[in-house]
PDB file of C-alpha atoms and ligand atoms in Angstrom:
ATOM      1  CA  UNK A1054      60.624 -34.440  -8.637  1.00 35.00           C
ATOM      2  CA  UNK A1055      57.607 -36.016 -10.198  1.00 40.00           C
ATOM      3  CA  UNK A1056      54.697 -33.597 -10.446  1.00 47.00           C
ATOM      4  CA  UNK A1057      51.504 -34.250  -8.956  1.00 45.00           C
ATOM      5  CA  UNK A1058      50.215 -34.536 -12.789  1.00 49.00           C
ATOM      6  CA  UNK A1059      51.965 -37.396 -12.978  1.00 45.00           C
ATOM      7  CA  UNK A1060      51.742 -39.361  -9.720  1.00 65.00           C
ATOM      8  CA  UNK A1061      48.258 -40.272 -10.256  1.00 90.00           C
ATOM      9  CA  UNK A1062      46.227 -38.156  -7.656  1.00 96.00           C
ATOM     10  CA  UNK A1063      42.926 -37.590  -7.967  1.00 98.00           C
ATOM     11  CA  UNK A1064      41.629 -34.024  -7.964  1.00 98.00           C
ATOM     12  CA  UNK A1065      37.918 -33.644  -6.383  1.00 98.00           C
ATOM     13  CA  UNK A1066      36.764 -30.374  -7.360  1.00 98.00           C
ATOM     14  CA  UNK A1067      34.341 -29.359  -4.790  1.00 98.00           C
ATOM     15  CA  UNK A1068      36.083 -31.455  -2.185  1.00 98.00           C
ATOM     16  CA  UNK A1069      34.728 -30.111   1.249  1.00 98.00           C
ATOM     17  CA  UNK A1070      31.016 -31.151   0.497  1.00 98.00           C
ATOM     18  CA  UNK A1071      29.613 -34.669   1.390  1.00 98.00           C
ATOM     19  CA  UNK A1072      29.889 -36.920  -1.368  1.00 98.00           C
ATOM     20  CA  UNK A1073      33.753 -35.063  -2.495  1.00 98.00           C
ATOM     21  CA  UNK A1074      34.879 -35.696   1.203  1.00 98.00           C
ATOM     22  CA  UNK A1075      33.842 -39.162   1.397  1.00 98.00           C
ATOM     23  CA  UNK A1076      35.271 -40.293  -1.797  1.00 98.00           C
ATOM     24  CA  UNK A1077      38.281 -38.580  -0.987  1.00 98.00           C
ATOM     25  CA  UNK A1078      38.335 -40.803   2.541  1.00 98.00           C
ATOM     26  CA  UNK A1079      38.145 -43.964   0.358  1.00 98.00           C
ATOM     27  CA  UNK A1080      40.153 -42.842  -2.137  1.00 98.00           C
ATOM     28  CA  UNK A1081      42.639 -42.258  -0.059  1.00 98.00           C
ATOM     29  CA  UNK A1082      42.886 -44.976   2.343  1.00 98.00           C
ATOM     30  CA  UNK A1083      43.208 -46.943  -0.398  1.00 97.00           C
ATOM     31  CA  UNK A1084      46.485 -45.409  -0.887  1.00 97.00           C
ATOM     32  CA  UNK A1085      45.662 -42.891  -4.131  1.00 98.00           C
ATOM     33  CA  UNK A1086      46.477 -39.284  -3.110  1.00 98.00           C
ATOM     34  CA  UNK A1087      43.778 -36.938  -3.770  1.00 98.00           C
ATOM     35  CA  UNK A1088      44.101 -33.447  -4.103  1.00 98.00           C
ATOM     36  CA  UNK A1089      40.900 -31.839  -2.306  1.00 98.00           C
ATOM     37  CA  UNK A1090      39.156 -28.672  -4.010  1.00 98.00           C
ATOM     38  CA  UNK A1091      37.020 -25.836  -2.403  1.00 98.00           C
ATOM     39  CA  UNK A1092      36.558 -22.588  -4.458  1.00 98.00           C
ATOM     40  CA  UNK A1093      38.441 -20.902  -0.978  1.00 98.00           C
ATOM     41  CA  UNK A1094      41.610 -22.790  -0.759  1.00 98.00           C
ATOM     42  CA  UNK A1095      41.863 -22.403   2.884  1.00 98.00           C
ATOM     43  CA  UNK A1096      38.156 -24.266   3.515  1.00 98.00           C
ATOM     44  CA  UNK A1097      40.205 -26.992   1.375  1.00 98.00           C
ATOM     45  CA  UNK A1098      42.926 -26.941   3.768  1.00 98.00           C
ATOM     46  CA  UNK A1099      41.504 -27.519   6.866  1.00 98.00           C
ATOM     47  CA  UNK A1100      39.026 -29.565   5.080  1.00 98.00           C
ATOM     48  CA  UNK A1101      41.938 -32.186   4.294  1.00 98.00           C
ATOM     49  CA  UNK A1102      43.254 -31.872   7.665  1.00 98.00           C
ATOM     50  CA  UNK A1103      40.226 -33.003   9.028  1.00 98.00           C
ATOM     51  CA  UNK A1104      40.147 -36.012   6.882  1.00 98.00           C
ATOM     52  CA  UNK A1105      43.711 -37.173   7.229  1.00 98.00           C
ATOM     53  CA  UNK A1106      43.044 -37.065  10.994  1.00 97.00           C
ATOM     54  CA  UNK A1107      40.769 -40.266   9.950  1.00 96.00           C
ATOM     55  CA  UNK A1108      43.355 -41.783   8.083  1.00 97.00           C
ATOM     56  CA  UNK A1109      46.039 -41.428  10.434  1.00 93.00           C
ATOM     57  CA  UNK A1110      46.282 -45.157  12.156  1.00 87.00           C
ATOM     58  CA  UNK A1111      45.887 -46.586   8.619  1.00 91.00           C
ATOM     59  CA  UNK A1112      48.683 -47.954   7.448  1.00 92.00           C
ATOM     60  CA  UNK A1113      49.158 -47.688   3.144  1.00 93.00           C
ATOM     61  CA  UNK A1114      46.946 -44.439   3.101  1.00 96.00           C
ATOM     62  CA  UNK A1115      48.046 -41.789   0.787  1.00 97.00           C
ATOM     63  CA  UNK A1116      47.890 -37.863   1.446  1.00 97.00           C
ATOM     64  CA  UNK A1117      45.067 -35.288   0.717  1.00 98.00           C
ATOM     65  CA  UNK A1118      46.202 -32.129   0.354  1.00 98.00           C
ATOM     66  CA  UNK A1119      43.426 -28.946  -0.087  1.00 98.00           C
ATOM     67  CA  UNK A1120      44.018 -26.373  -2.331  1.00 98.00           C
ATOM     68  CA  UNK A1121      41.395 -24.097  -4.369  1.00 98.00           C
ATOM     69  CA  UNK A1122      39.419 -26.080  -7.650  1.00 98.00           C
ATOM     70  CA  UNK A1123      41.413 -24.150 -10.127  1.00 98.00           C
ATOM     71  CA  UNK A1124      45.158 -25.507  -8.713  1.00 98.00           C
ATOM     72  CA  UNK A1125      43.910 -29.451  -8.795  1.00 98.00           C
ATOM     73  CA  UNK A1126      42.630 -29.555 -12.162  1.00 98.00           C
ATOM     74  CA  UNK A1127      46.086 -28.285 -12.755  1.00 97.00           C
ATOM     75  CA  UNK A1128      47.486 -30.874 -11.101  1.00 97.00           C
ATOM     76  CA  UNK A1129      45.970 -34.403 -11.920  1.00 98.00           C
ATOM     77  CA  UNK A1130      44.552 -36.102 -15.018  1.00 97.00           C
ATOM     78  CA  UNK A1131      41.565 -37.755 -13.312  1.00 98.00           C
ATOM     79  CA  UNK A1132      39.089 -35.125 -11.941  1.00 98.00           C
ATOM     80  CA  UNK A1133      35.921 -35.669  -9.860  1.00 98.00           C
ATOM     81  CA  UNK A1134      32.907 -33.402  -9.731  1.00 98.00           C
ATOM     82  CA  UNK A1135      30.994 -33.135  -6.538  1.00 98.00           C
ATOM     83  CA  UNK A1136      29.447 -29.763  -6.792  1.00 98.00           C
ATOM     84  CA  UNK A1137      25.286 -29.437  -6.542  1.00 98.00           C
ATOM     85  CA  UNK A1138      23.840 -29.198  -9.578  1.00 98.00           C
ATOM     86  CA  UNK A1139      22.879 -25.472  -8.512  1.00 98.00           C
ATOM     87  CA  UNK A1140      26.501 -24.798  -9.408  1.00 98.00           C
ATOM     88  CA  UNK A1141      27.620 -27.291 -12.270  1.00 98.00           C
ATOM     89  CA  UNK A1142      27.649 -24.580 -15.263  1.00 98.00           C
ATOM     90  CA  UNK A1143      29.550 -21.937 -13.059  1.00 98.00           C
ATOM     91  CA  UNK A1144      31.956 -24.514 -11.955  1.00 98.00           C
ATOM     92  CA  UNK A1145      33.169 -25.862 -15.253  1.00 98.00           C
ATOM     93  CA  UNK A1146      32.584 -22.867 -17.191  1.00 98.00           C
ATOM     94  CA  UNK A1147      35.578 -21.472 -14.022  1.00 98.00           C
ATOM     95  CA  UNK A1148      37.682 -23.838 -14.402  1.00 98.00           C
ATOM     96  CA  UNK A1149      37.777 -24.829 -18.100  1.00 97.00           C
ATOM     97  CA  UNK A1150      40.907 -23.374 -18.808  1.00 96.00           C
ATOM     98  CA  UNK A1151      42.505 -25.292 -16.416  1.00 98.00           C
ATOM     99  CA  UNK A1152      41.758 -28.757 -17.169  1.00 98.00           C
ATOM    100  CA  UNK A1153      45.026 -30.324 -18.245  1.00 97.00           C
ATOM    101  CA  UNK A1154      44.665 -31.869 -21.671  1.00 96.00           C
ATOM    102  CA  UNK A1155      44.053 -35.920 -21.791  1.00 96.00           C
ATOM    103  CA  UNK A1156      42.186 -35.125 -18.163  1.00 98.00           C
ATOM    104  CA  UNK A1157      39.136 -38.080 -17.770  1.00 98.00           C
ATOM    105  CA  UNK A1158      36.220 -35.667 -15.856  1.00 98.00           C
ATOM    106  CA  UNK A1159      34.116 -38.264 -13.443  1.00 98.00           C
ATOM    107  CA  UNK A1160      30.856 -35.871 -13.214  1.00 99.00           C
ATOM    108  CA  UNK A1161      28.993 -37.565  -9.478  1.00 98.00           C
ATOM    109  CA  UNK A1162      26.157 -34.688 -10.331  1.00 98.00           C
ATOM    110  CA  UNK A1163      22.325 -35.365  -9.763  1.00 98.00           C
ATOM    111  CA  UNK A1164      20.350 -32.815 -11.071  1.00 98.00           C
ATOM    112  CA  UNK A1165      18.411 -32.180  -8.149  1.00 98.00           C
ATOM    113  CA  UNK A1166      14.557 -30.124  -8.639  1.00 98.00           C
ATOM    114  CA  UNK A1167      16.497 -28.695  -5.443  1.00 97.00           C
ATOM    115  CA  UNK A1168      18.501 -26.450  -8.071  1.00 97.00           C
ATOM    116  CA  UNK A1169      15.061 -24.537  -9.131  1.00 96.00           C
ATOM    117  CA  UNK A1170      13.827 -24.613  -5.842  1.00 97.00           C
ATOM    118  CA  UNK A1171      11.913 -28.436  -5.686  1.00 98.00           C
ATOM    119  CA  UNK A1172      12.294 -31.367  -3.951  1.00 97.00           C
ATOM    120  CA  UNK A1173      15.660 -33.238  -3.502  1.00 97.00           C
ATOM    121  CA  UNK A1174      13.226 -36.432  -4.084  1.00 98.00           C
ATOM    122  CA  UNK A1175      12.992 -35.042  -8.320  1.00 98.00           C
ATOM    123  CA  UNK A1176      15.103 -33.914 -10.968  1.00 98.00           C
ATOM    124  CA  UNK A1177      15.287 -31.774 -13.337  1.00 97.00           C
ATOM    125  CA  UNK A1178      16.325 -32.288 -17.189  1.00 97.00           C
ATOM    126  CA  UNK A1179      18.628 -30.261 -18.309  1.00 98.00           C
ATOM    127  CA  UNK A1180      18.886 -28.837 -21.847  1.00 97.00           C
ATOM    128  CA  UNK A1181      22.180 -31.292 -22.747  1.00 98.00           C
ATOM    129  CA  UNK A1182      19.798 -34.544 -21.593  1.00 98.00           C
ATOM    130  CA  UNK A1183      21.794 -34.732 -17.981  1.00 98.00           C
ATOM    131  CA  UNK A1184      24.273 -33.284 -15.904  1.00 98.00           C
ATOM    132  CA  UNK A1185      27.139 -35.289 -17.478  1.00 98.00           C
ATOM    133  CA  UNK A1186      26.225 -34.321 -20.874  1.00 98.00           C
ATOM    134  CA  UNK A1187      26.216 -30.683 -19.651  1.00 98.00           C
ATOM    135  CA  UNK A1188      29.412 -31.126 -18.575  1.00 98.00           C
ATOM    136  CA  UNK A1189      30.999 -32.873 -22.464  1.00 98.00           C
ATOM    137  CA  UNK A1190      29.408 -29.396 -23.577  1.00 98.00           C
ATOM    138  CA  UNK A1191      30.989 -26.967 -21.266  1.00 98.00           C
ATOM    139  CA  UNK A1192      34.910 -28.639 -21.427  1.00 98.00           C
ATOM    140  CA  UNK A1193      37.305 -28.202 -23.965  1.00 97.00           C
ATOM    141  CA  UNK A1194      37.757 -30.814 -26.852  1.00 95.00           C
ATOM    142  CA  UNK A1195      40.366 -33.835 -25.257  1.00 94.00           C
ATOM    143  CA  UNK A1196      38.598 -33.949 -21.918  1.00 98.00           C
ATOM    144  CA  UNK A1197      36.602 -37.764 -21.525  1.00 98.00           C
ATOM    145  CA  UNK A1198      33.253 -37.388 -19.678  1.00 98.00           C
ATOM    146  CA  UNK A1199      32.073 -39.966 -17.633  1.00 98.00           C
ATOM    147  CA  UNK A1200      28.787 -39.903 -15.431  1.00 98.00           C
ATOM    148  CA  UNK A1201      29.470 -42.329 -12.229  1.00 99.00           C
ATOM    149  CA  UNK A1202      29.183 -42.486  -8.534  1.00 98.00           C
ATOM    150  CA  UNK A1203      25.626 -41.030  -8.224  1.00 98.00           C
ATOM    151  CA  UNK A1204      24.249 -44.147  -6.382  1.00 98.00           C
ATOM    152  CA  UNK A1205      27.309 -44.040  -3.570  1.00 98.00           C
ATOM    153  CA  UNK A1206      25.621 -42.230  -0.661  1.00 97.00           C
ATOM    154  CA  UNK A1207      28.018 -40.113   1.065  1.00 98.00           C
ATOM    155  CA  UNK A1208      27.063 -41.592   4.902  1.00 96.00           C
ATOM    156  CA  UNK A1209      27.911 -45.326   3.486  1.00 97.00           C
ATOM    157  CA  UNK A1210      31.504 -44.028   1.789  1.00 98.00           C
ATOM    158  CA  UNK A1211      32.146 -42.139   5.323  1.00 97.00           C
ATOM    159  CA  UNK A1212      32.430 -45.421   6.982  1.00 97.00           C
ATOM    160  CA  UNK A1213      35.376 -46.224   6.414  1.00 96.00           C
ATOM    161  CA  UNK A1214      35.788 -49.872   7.961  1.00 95.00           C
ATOM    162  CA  UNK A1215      32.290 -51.148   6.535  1.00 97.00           C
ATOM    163  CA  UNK A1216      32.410 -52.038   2.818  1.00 98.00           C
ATOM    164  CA  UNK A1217      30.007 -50.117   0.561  1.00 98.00           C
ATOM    165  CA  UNK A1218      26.769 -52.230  -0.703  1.00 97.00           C
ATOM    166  CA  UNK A1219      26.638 -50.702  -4.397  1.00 98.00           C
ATOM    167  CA  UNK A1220      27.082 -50.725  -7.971  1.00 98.00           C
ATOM    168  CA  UNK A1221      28.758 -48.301 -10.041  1.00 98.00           C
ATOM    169  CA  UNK A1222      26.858 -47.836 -13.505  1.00 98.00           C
ATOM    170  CA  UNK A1223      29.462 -45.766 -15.387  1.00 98.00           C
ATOM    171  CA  UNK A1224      28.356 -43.696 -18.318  1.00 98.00           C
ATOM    172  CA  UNK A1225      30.879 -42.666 -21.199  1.00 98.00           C
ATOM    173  CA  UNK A1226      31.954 -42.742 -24.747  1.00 98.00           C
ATOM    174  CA  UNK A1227      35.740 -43.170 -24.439  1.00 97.00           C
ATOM    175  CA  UNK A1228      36.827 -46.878 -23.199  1.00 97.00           C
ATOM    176  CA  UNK A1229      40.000 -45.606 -22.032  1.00 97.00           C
ATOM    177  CA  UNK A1230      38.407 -43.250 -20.176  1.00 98.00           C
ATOM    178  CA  UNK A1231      35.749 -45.814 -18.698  1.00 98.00           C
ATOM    179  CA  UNK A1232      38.772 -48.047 -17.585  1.00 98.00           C
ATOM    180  CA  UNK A1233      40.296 -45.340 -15.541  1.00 97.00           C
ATOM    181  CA  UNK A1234      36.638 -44.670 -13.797  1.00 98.00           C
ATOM    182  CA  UNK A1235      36.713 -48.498 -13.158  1.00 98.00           C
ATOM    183  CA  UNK A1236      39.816 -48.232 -11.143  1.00 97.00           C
ATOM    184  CA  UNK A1237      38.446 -45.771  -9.284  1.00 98.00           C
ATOM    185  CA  UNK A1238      35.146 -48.035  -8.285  1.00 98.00           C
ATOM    186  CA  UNK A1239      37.478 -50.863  -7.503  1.00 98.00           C
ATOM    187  CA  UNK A1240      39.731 -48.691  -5.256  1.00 98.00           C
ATOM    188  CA  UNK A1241      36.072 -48.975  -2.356  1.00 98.00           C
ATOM    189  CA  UNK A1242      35.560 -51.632  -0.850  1.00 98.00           C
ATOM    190  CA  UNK A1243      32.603 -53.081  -1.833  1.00 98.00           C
ATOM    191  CA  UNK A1244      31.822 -51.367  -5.001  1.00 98.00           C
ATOM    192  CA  UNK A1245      31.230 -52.535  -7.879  1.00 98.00           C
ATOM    193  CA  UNK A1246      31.420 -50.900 -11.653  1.00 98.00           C
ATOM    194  CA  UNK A1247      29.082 -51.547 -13.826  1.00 98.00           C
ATOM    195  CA  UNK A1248      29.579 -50.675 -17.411  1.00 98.00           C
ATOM    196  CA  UNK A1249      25.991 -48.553 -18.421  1.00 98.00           C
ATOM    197  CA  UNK A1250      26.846 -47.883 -21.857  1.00 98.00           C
ATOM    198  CA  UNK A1251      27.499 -44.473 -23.517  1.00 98.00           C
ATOM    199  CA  UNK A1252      27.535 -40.759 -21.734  1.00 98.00           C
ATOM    200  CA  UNK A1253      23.799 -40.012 -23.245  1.00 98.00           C
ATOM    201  CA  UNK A1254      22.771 -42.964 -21.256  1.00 98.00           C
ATOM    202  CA  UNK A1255      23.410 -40.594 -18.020  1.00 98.00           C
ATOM    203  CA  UNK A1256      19.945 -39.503 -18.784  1.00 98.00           C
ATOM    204  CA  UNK A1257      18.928 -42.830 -17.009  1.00 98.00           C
ATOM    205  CA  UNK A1258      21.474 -43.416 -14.544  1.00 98.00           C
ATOM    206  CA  UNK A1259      20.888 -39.443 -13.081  1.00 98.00           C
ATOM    207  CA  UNK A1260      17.439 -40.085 -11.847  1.00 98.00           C
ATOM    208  CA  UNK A1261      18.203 -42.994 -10.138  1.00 98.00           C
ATOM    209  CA  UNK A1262      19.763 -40.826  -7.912  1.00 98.00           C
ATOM    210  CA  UNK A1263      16.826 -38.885  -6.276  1.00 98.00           C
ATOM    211  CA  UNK A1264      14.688 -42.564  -6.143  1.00 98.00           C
ATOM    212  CA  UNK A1265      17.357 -43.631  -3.618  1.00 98.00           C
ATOM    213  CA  UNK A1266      16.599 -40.492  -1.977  1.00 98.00           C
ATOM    214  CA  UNK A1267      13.207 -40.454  -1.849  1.00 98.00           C
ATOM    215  CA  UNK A1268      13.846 -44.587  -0.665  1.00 98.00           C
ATOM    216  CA  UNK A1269      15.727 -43.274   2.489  1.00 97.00           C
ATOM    217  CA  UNK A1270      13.293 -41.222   3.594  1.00 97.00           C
ATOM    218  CA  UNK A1271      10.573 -44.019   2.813  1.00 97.00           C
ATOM    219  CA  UNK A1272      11.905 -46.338   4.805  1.00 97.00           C
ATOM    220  CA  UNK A1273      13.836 -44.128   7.510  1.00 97.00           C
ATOM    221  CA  UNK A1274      17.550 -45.100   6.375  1.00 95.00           C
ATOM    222  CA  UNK A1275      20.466 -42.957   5.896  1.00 90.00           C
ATOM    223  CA  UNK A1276      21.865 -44.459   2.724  1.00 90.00           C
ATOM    224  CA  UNK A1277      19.999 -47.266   0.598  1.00 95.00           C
ATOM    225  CA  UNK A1278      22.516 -48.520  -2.091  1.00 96.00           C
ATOM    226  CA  UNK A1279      21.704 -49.842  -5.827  1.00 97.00           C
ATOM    227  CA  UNK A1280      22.846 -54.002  -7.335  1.00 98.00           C
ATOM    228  CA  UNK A1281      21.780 -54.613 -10.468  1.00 98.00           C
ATOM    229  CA  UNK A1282      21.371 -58.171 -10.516  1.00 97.00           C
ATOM    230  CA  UNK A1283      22.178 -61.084 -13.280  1.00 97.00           C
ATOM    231  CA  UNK A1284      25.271 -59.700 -14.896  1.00 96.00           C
ATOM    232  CA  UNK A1285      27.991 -62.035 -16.000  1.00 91.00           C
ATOM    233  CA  UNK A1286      31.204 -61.786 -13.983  1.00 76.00           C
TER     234      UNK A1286
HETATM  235  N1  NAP B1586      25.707 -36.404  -0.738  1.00 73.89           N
HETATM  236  C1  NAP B1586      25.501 -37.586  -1.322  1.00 73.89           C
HETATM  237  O1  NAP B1586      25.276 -38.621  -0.644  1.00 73.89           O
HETATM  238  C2  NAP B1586      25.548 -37.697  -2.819  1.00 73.89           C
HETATM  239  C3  NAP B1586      25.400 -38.985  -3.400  1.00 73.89           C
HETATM  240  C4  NAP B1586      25.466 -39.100  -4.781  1.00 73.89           C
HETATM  241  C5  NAP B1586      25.671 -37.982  -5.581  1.00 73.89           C
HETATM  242  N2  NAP B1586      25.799 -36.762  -4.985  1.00 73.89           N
HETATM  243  C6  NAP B1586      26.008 -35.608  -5.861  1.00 73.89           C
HETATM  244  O2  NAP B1586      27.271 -35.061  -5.543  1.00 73.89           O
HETATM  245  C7  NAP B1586      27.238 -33.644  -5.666  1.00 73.89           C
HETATM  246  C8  NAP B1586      27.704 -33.029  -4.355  1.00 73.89           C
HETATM  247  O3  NAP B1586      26.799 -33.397  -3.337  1.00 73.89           O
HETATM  248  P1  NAP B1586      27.107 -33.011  -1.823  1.00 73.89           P
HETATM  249  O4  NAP B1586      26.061 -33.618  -1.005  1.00 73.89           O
HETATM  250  O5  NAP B1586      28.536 -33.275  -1.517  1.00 73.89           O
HETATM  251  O6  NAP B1586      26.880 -31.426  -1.906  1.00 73.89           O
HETATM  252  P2  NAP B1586      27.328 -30.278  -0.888  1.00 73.89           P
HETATM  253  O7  NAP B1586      27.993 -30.867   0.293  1.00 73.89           O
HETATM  254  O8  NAP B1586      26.135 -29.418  -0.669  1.00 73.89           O
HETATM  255  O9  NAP B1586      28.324 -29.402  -1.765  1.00 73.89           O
HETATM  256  C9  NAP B1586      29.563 -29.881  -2.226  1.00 73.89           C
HETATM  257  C10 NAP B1586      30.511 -28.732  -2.386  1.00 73.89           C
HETATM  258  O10 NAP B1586      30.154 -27.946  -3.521  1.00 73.89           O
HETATM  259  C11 NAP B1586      30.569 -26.614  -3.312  1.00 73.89           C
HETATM  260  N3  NAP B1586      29.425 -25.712  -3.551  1.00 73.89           N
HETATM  261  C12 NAP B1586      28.284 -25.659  -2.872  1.00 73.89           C
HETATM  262  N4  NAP B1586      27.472 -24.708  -3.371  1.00 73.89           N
HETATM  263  C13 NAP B1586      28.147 -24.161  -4.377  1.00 73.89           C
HETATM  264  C14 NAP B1586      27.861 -23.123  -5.293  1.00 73.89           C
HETATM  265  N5  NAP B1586      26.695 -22.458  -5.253  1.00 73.89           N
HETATM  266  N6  NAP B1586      28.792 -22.807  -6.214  1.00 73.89           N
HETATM  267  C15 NAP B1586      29.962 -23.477  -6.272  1.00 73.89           C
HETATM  268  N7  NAP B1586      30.296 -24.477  -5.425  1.00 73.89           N
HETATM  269  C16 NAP B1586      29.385 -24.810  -4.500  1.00 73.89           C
HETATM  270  C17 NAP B1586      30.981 -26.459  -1.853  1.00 73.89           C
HETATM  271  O11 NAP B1586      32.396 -26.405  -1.803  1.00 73.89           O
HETATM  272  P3  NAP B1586      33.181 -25.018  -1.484  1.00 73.89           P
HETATM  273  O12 NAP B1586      32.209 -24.102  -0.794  1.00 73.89           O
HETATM  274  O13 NAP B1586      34.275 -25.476  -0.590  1.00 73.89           O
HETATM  275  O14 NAP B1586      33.626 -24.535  -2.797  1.00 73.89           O
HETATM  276  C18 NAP B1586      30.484 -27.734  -1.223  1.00 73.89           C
HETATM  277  O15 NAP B1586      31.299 -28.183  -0.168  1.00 73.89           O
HETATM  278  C19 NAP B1586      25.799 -33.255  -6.020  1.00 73.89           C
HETATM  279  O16 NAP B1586      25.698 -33.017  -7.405  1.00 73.89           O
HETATM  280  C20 NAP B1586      25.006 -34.479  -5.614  1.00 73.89           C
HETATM  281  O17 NAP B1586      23.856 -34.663  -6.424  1.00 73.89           O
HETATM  282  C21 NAP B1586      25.742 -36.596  -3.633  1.00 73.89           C
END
């Protein structure tokens, strides 16, 4: 039987949150199984049965099955981080050991001020330059880093049958790894990827993430979206 490793699914390592959840939805519908993480594998369970209760009239979606964060790393080669920034250290440094070898790690993180008690409309810098580059320093050699998805709001991705209004600016130093993230982006409706250069340029991309914020509560809306314009293609 082929192993999960090998079938393509997509682990989401803090799965049950917002942003993890939704991705997983679109993910999913678009017929890539995804293999939902929670550190409690039972909130990952019922998590996942809650989702495929959306899916269910849709025809060519694949499964999500919930298990705890450690057992999907073990179990797929592309792995998404949705965990608050609060969290990110304790999260990889847990599941380090488990990340198969060859595995591309799509870090969604915003380093929210909310981590050190501010304002979800700041961030914070940390030591590495960003989140993502915190990440490259906390995973074993052979794991590609890529910073992408922090401009997706989690309210626009939960609607399923309305395509997302937003590019994808994907941070990374491995093009292999970049072109697997760009499948990814493709898989949602609506999404475009956007190739932002290397991982240190995360630095930029981050921060973008808290404007949007602070631009929903502005102007009242639930989940303001990001184009950059005059790109070729
Ligand atoms: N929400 C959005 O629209 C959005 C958009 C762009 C980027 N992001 C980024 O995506 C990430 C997740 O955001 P979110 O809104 O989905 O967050 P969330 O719902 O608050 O949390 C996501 C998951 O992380 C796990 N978690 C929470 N606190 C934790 C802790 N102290 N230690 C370990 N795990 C913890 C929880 O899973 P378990 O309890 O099941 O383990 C939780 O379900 C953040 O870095 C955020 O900046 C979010």
């Amino acid at each position: 039987m082929m192993s999960a490793a090998t079938d393509g699914s997509i682990a989401v390592v803090g799965g049950t949150g917002h942003q993890g959840s939704a991705l997983a939805l679109r993910w999913a519908a678009a017929g890539i199984p995804v293999l939902l993480g929670s550190r409690d594998g039972n909130r990952a369970r019922v998590q996942a049965q809650v989702l495929m209760a959306r899916l269910v009239a849709r025809s060519g979606a694949a499964p999500i099955a919930g298990m705890s964060n450690d057992e999907v790393v073990q179990q797929a080669r592309r792995v998404v981080l949705t965990v608050p920034f609060a969290a990110h250290v304790r999260t990889l440094r847990a599941l380090r050991d488990s990340l198969l070898p060859g595995t591309v790690l799509v870090d969604v993180t915003v380093p929210l001020a909310v981590a050190v008690g501010g304002p979800a409309t700041q961030t914070i810098t940390p030591w590495a330059g960003s989140a993502a580059e915190q990440a490259a320093g906390l995973v074993p050699e052979g794991i590609s880093v890529c910073a992408a998805f922090q401009h997706l709001a989690a309210g626009a991705l939960a609607e399923l049958d309305t395509p997302v209004d937003c590019d994808v600016l994907v941070c990374g130093d491995m093009r292999e790894a970049k072109g697997a993230v760009r499948l990814l982006v493709q898989a949602i409706p609506g999404a475009r990827y956007v190739d932002a250069g290397p991982l240190e340029r995360a630095r930029l991309v981050e921060p973008l993430g808290a404007l949007l914020i602070a631009l929903n509560l502005r102007h009242k809306v639930d989940h303001c979206g990001l184009r950059i314009t005059g790109l070729p293609g």
